[in-house]
CSV table of C-alpha atoms and ligand atoms in Angstrom, one decimal:
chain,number,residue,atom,x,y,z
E,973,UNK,CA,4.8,97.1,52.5
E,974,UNK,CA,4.1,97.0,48.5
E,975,UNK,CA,5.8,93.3,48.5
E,976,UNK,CA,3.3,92.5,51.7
E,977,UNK,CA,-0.2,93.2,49.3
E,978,UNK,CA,1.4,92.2,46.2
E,979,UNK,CA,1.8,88.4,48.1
E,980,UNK,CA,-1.9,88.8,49.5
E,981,UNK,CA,-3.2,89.6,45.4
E,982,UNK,CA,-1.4,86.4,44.1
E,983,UNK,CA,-2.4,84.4,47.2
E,984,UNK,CA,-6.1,85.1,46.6
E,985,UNK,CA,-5.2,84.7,42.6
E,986,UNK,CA,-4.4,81.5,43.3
E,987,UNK,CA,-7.3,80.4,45.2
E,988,UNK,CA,-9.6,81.3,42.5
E,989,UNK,CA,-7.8,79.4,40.5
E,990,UNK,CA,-8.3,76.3,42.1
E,991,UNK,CA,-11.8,76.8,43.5
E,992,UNK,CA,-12.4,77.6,39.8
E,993,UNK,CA,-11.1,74.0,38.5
E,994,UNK,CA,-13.0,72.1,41.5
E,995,UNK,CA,-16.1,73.4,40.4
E,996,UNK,CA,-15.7,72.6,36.7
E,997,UNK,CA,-14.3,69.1,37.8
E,998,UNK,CA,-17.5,68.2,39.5
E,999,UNK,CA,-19.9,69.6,37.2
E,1000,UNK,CA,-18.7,66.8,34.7
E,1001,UNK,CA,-18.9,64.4,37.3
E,1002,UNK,CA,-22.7,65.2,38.0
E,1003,UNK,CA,-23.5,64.8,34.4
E,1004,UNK,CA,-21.5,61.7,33.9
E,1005,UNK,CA,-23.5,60.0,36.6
E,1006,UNK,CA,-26.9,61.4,35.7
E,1007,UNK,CA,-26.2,60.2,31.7
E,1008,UNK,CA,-25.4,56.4,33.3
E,1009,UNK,CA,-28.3,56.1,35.5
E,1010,UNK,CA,-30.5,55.9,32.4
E,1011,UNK,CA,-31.0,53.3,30.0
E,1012,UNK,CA,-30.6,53.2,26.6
E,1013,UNK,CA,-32.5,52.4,24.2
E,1014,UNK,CA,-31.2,50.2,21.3
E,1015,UNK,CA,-32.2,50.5,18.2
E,1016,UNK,CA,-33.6,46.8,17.0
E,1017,UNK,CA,-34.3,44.9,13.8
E,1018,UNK,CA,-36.6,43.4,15.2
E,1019,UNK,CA,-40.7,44.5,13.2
E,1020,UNK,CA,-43.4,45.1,15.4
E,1021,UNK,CA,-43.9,48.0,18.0
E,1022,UNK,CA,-41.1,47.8,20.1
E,1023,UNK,CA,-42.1,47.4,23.6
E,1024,UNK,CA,-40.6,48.8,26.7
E,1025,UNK,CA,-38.6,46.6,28.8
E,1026,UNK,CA,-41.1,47.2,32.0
E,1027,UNK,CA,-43.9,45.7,30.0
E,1028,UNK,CA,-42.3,42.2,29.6
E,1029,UNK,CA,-40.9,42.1,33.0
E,1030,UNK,CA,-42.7,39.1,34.5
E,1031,UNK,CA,-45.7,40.4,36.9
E,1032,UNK,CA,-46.7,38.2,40.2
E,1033,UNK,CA,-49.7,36.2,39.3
E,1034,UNK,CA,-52.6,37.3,41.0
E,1035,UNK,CA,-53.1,35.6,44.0
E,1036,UNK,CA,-56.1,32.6,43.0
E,1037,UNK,CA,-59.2,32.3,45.5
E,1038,UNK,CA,-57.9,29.3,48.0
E,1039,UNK,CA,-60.2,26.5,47.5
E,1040,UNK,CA,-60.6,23.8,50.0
E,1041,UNK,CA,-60.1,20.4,48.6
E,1042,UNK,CA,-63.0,18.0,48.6
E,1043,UNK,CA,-63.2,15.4,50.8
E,1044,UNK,CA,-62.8,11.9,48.9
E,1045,UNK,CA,-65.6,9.5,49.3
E,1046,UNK,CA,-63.9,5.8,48.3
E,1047,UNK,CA,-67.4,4.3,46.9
E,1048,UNK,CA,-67.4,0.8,46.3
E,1049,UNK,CA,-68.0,0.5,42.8
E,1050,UNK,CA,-70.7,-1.2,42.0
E,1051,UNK,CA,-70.5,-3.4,38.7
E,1052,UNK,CA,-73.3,-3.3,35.7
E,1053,UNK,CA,-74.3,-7.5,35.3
E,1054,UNK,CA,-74.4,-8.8,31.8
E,1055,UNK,CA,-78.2,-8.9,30.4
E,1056,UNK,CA,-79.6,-12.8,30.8
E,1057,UNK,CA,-80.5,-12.9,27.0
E,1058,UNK,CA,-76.9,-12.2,25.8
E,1059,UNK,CA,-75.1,-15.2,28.3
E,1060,UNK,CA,-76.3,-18.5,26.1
E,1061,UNK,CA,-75.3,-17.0,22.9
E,1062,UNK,CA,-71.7,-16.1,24.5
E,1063,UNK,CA,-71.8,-19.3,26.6
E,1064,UNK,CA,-73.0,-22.1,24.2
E,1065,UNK,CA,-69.8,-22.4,21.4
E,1066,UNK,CA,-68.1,-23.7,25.6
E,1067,UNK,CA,-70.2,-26.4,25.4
E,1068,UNK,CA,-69.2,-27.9,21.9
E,1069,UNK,CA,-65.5,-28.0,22.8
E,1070,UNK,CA,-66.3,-29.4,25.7
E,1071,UNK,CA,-69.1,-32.0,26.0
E,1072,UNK,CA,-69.1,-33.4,22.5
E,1073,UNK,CA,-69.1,-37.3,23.8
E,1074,UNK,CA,-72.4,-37.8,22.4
E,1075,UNK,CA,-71.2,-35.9,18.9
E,1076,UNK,CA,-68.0,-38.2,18.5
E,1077,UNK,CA,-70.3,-41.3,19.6
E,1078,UNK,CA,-72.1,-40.1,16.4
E,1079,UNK,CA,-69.5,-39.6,14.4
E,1080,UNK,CA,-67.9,-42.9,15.2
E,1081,UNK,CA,-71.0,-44.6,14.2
E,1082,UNK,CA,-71.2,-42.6,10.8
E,1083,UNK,CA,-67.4,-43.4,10.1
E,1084,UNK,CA,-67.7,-47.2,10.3
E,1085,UNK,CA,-67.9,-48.5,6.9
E,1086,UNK,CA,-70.8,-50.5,7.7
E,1087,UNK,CA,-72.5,-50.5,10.7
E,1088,UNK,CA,-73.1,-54.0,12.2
E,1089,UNK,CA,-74.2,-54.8,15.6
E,1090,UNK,CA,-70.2,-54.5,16.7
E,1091,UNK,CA,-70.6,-50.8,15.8
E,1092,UNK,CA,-74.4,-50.0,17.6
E,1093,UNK,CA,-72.8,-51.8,20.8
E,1094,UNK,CA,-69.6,-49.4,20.5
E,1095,UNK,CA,-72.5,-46.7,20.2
E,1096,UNK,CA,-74.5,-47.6,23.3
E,1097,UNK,CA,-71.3,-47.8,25.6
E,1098,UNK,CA,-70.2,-44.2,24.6
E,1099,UNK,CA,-73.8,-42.6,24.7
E,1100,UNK,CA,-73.6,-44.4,28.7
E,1101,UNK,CA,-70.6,-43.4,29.2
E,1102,UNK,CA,-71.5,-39.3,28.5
E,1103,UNK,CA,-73.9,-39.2,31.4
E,1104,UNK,CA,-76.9,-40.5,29.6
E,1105,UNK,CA,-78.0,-43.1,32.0
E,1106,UNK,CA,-79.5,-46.5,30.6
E,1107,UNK,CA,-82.8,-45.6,29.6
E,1108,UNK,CA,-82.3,-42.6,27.5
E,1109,UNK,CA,-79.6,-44.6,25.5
E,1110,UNK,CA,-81.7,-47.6,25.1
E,1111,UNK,CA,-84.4,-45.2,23.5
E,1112,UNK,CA,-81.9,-43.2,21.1
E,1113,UNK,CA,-80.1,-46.1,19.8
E,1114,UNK,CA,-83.6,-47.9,19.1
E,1115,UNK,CA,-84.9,-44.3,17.4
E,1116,UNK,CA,-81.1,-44.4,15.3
E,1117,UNK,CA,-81.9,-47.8,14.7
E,1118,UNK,CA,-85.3,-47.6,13.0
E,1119,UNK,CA,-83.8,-44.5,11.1
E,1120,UNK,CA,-80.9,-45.3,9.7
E,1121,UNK,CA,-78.8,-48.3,8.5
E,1122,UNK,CA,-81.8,-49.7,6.6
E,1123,UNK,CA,-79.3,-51.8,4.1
E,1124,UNK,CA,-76.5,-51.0,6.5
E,1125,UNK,CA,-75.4,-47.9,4.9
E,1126,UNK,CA,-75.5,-44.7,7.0
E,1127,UNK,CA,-76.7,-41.0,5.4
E,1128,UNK,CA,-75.0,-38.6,8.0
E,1129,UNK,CA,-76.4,-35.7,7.6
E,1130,UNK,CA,-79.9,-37.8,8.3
E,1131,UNK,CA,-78.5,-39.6,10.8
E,1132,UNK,CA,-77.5,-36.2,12.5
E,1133,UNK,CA,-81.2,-35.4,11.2
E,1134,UNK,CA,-81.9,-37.6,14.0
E,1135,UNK,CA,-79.8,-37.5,16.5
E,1136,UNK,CA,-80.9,-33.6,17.1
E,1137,UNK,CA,-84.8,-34.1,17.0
E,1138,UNK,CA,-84.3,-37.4,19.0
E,1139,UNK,CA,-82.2,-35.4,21.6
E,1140,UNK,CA,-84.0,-32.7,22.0
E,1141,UNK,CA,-87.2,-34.9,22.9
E,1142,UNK,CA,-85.3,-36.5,25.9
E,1143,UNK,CA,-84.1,-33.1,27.1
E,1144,UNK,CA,-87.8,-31.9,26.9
E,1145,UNK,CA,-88.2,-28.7,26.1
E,1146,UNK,CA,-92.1,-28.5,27.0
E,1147,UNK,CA,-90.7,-28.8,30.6
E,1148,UNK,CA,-91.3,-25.0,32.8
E,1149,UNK,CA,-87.8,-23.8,33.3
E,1150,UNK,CA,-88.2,-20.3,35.1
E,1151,UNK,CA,-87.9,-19.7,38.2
E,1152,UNK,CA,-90.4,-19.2,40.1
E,1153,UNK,CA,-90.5,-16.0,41.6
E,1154,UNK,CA,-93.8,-14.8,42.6
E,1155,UNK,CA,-93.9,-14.0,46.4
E,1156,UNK,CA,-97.3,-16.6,47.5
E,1157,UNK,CA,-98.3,-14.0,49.7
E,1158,UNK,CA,-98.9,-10.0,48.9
E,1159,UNK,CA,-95.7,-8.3,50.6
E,1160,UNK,CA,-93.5,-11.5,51.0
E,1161,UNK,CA,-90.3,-11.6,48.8
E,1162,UNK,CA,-89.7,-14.7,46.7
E,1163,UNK,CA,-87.3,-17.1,48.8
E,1164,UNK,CA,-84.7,-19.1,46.6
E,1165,UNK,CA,-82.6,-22.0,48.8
E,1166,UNK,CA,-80.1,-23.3,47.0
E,1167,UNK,CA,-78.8,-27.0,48.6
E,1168,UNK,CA,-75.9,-29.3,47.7
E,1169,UNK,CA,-72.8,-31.3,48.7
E,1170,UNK,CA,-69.4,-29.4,49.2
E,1171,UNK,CA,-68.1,-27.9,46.8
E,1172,UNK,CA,-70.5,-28.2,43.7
E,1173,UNK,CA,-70.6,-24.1,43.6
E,1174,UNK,CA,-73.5,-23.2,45.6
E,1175,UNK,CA,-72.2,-19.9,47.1
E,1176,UNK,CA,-70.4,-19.0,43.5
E,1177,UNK,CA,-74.2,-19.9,42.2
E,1178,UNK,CA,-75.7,-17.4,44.8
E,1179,UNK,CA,-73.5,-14.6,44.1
E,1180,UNK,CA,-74.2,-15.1,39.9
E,1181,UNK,CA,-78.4,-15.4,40.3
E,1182,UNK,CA,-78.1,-12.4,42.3
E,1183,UNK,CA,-76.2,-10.5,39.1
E,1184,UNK,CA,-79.1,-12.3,36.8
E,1185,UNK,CA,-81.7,-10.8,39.1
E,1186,UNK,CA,-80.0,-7.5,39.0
E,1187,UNK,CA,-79.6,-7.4,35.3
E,1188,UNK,CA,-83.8,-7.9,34.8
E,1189,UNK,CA,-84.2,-4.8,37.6
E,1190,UNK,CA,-85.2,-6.8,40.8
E,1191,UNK,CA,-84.2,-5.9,44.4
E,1192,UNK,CA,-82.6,-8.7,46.2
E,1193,UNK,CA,-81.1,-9.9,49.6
E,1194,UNK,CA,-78.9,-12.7,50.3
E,1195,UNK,CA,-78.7,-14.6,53.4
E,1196,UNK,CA,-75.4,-16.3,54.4
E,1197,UNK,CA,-76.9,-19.7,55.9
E,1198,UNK,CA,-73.6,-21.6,55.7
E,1199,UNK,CA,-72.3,-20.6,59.3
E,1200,UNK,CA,-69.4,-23.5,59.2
E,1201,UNK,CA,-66.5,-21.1,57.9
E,1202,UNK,CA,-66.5,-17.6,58.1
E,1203,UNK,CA,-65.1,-17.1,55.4
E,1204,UNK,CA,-68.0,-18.9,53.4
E,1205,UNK,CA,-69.9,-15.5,54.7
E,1206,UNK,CA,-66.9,-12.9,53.4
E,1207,UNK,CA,-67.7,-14.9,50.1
E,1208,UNK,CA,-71.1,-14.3,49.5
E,1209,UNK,CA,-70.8,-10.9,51.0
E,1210,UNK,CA,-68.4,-10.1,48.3
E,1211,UNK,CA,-70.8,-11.3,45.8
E,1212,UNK,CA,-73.1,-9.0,46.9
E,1213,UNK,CA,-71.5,-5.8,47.1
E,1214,UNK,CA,-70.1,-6.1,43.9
E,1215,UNK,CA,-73.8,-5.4,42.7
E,1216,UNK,CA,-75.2,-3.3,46.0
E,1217,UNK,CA,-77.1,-6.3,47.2
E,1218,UNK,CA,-76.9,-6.5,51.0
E,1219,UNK,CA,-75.6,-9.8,52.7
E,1220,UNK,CA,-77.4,-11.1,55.9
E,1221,UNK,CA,-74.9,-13.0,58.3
E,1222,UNK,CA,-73.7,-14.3,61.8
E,1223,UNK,CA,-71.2,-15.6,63.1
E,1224,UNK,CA,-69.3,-18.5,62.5
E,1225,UNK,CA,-71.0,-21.6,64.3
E,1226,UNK,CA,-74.0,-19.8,64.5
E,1227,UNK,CA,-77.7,-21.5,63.8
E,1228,UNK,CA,-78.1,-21.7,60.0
E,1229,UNK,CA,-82.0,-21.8,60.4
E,1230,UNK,CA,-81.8,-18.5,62.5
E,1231,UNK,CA,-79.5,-17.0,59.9
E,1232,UNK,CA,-81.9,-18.1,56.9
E,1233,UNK,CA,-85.1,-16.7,58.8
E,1234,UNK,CA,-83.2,-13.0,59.2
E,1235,UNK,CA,-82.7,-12.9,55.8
E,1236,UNK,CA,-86.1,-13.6,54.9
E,1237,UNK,CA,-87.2,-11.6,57.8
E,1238,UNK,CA,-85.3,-8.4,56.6
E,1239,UNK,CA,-86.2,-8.8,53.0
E,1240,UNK,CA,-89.9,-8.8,54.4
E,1241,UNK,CA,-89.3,-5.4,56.0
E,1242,UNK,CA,-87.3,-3.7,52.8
E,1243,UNK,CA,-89.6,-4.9,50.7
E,1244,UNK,CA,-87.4,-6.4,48.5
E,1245,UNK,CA,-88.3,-8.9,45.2
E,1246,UNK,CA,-86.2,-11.8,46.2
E,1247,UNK,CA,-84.1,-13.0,49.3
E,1248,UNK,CA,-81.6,-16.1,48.2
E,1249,UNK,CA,-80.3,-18.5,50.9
E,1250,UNK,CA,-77.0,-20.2,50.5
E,1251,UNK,CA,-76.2,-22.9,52.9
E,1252,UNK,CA,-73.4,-24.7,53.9
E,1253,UNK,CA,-72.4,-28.1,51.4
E,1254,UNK,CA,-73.3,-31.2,52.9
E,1255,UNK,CA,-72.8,-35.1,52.4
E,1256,UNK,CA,-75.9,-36.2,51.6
E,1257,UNK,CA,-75.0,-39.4,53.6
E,1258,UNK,CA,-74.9,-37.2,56.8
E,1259,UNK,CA,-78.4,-37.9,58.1
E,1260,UNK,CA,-77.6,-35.2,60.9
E,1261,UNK,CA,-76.8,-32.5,58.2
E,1262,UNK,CA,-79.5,-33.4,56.3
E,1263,UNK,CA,-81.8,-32.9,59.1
E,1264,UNK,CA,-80.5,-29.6,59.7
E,1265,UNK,CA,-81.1,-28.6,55.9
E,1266,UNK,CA,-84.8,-29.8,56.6
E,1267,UNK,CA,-85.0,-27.4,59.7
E,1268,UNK,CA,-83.6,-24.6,57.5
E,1269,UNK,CA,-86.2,-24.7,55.0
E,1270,UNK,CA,-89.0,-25.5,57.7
E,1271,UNK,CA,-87.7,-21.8,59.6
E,1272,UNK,CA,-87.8,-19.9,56.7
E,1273,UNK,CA,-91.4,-20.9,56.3
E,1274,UNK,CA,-92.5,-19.3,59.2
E,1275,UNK,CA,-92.3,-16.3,57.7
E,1276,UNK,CA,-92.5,-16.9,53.7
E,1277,UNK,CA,-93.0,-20.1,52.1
E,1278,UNK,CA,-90.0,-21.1,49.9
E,1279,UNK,CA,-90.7,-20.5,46.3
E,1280,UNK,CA,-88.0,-22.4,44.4
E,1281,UNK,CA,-85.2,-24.9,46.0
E,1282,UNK,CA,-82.5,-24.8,43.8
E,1283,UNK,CA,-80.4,-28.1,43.8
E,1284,UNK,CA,-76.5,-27.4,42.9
E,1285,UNK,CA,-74.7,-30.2,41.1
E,1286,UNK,CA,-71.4,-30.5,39.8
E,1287,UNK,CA,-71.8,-31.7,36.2
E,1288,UNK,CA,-68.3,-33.4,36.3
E,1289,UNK,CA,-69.6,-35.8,39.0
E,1290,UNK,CA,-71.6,-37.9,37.1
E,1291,UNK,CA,-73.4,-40.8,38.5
E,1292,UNK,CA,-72.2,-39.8,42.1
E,1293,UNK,CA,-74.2,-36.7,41.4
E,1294,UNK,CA,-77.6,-38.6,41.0
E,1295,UNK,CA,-77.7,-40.3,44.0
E,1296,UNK,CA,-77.0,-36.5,46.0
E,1297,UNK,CA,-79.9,-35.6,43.9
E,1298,UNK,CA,-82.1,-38.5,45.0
E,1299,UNK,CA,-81.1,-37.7,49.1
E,1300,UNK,CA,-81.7,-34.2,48.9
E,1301,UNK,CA,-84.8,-34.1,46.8
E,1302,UNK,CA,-86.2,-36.4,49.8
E,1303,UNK,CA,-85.3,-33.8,51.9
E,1304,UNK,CA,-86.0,-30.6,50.8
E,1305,UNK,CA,-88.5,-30.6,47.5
E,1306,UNK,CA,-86.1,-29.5,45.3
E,1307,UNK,CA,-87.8,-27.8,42.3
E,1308,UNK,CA,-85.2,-27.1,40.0
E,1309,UNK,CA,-81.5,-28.2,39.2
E,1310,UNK,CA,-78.5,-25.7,38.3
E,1311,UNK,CA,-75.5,-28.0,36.7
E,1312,UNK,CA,-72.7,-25.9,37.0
E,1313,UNK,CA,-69.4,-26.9,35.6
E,1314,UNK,CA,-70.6,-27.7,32.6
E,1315,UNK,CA,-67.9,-26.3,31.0
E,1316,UNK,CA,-65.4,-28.3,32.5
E,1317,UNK,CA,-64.8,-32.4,31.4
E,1318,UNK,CA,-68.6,-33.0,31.9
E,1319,UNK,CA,-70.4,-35.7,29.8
E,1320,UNK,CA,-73.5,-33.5,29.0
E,1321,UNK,CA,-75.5,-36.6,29.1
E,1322,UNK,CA,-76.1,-35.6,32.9
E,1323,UNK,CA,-79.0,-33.0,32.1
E,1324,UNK,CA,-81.0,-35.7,30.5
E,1325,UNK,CA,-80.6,-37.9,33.3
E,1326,UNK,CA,-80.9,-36.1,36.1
E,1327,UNK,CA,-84.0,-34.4,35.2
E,1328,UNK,CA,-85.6,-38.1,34.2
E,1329,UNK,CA,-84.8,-39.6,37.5
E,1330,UNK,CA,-86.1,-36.6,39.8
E,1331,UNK,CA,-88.7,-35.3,37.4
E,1332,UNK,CA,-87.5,-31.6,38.2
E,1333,UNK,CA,-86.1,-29.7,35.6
E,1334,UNK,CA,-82.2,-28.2,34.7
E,1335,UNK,CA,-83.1,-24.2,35.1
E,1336,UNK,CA,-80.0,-22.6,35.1
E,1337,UNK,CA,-76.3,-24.0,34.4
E,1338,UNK,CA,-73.3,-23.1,35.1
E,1339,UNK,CA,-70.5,-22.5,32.3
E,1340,UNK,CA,-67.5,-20.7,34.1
E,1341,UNK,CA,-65.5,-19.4,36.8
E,1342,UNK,CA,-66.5,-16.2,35.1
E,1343,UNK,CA,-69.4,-13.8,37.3
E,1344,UNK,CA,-71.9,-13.7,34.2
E,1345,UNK,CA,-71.1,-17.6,33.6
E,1346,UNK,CA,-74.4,-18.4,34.6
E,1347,UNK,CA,-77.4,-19.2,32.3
E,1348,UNK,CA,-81.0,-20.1,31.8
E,1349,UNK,CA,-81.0,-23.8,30.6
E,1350,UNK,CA,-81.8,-23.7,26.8
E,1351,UNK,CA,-83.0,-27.0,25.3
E,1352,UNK,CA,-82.7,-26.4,21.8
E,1353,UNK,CA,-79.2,-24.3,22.5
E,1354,UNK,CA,-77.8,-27.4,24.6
E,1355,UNK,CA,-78.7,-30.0,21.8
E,1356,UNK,CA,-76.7,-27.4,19.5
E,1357,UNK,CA,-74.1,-27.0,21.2
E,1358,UNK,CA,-73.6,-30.9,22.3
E,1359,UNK,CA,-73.7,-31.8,18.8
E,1360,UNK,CA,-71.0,-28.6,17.8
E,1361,UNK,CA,-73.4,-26.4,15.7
G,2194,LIG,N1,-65.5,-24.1,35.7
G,2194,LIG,C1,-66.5,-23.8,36.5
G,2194,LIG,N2,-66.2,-23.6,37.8
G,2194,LIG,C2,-67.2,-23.3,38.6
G,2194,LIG,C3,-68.5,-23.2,38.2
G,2194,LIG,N3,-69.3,-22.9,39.3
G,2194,LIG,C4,-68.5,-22.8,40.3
G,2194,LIG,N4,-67.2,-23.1,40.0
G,2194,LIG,C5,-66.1,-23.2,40.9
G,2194,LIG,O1,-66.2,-24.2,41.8
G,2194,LIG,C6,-65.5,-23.8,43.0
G,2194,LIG,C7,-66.4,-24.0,44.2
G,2194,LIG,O2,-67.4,-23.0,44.2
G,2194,LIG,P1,-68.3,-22.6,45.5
G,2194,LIG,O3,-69.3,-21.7,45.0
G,2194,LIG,O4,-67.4,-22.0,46.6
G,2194,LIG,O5,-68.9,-24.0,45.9
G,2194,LIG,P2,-69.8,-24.2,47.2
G,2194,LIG,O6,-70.8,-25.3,46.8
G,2194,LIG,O7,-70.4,-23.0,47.7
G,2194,LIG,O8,-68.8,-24.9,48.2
G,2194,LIG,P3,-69.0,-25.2,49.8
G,2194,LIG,O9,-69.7,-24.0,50.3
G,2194,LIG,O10,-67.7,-25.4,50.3
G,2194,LIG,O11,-69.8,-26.4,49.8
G,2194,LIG,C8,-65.0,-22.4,42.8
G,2194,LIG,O12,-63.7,-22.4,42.5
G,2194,LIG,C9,-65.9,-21.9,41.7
G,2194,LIG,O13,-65.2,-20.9,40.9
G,2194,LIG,C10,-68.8,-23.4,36.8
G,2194,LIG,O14,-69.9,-23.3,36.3
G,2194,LIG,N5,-67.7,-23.7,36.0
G,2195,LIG,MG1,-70.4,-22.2,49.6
């Protein structure tokens, strides 16, 4: 039996043995683990306090209040009109590359080496030829004559001299040109008509004299009397917004008179300075039209009397363009002219003319396609300008 318990002993040796190296063997294991699981920390070159790596991991934002987006209002924007006293400055240097027939009739009879009854003929034809009519001609090239030319020798700057100071007398600038906007009765707003064949830039006028009046602070209306096209309304609506002056219309074929009276009617109840009528262009030959442009104005007066009726002529037109005035000043009383286009191929001579024959004066012209093309006539300026100073 010794050999039985001396087995057992080294059995049980054995086992402590082993049990004694599993132990050990896991113990390093344990601490291997543990010493990977943290990090280390490398020395850097970099200077500064060295900062732990949780402080530069990136943080979530914190969350921002939701705001709810405005709701977008599309305004129409509503445009600033040049000042009236700063348009004839800008628009003047268009009439002297433009209307200089009467300067180069000048200058033609300055050039001629002496100037001989060939020459003053020459003279006359151009001055007649730039819109002057007969008269006014007559009476410049008899004030020329006396002046200049005495032993048949012109002195150009005189002769210039003259040419101004005479101009300037036939263009009279004693003549009223404002318009004439004082309401005749307490409450009433001013009522502008503006009249004229097709095409001679009535509406275009409308839409510009409403920026004037907007410039000088007055409240204004427009009414959209030309119910032939309407599109004619869409054009002076469009005008209007532009400066946040409202448009009175109908529809198309409706009764121009009735259209003209609501305007005036609603300018009554807004209180507003002055309520502009455009109408529709018409041949002045078309008695029936020109009837109806009597019936117009004759409406309107029901409620306000018409203040100023501004005739629209296309300067370009020349003598066609006197007798429309002739027609419509029957008509209608027109009390003031607007020449628009002047800044086109017209003579210039025109103002003169059409002012002698009708008695009623050129208030405002027209010197553009431009919306602050339009200007108060300017006597002194014109006569400048026509002569390229
Ligand atoms: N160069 C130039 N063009 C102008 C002037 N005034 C108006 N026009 C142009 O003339 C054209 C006719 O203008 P409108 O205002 O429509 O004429 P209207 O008299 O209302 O025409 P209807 O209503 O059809 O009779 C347009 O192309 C304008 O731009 C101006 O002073 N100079
Ligand atoms: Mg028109």
């Amino acid at each position: 039996m010794d050999w039985f318990f001396w087995v057992i002993i080294a059995v049980i040796g054995v086992a402590i043995i082993i049990a004694g190296i599993i132990i050990t063997v896991e113990g390093r294991r344990q601490r291997q683990l543990e010493a990977e699981a943290k990090p280390e920390i490398e020395p850097t070159d970099i200077e500064g306090p060295v900062v732990a790596p949780e402080a530069v991991v990136p943080t979530e934002p914190p969350a921002e209040p939701v705001v709810e987006p405005e709701p977008v209002v599309v305004e129409p924007t509503v445009e600033t009109p040049e000042a009236p006293g700063s348009r004839w400055a800008r628009l003047r240097r268009r009439l002297s590359t433009s209307n200089n027939a009467l300067a180069r009739a000048l200058g033609d009879l300055l050039s001629a080496d002496r100037i001989d009854e060939e020459v003053w003929e020459d003279f006359e034809t151009t001055l007649i030829t730039s819109d002057l009519g007969v008269g006014p001609t007559t009476e410049l090239t008899e004030a020329l004559r006396k002046e200049l030319a005495i032993d048949g020798v012109a002195d150009p700057a005189r002769a210039k001299d003259v040419l101004r100071t005479e101009l300037l007398k036939l263009v009279d600038p004693t003549l009223d040109r404002s318009l004439n906007l004082t309401p005749a009765n307490d409450g009433d707003p001013a009522v502008v008509l503006v009249v004229g064949v097709n095409g001679t830039g009535k509406t275009t006028t409308v839409g510009k004299l409403a920026r004037v009046l907007v410039a000088e602070g007055k409240s204004v209306v427009l009414g959209a009397a030309d119910t032939f096209r309407a599109a004619a309304a869409e054009q002076l609506a469009t005008w209007g917004e532009r400066v946040g002056v409202e448009t009175v219309r109908s529809d198309e074929g409706a009764d121009p008179a009735s259209v003209a009276f609501d305007a005036v009617d609603k300018g009554a109840r807004d209180g507003v300075d002055v309520v502009i009528v455009d109408t529709a262009g018409r041949l002045h030959t078309k008695t029936g039209l020109m009837d109806e442009l009597g019936k117009v104005k004759r409406v309107i007066e029901k409620k306000a009397p018409v203040s100023e009726v501004l005739l629209v002529l296309d300067a370009t037109t020349g003598q066609n363009g006197m007798t429309q005035a002739r027609i419509f000043a029957e008509v209608v009383d027109v009390t003031g002219i607007v020449l628009t286009k002047l800044d086109g191929s017209a003579k210039g001579g025109i103002v003169i003319q059409v002012q002698r024959e009708l008695g009623v004066p050129v208030k405002l012209v027209g010197l553009g396609e431009g919306v602050d093309d339009l200007a108060p006539f300017d006597p002194e300026g014109f006569v400048h300008g026509i002569l390229g100073e």
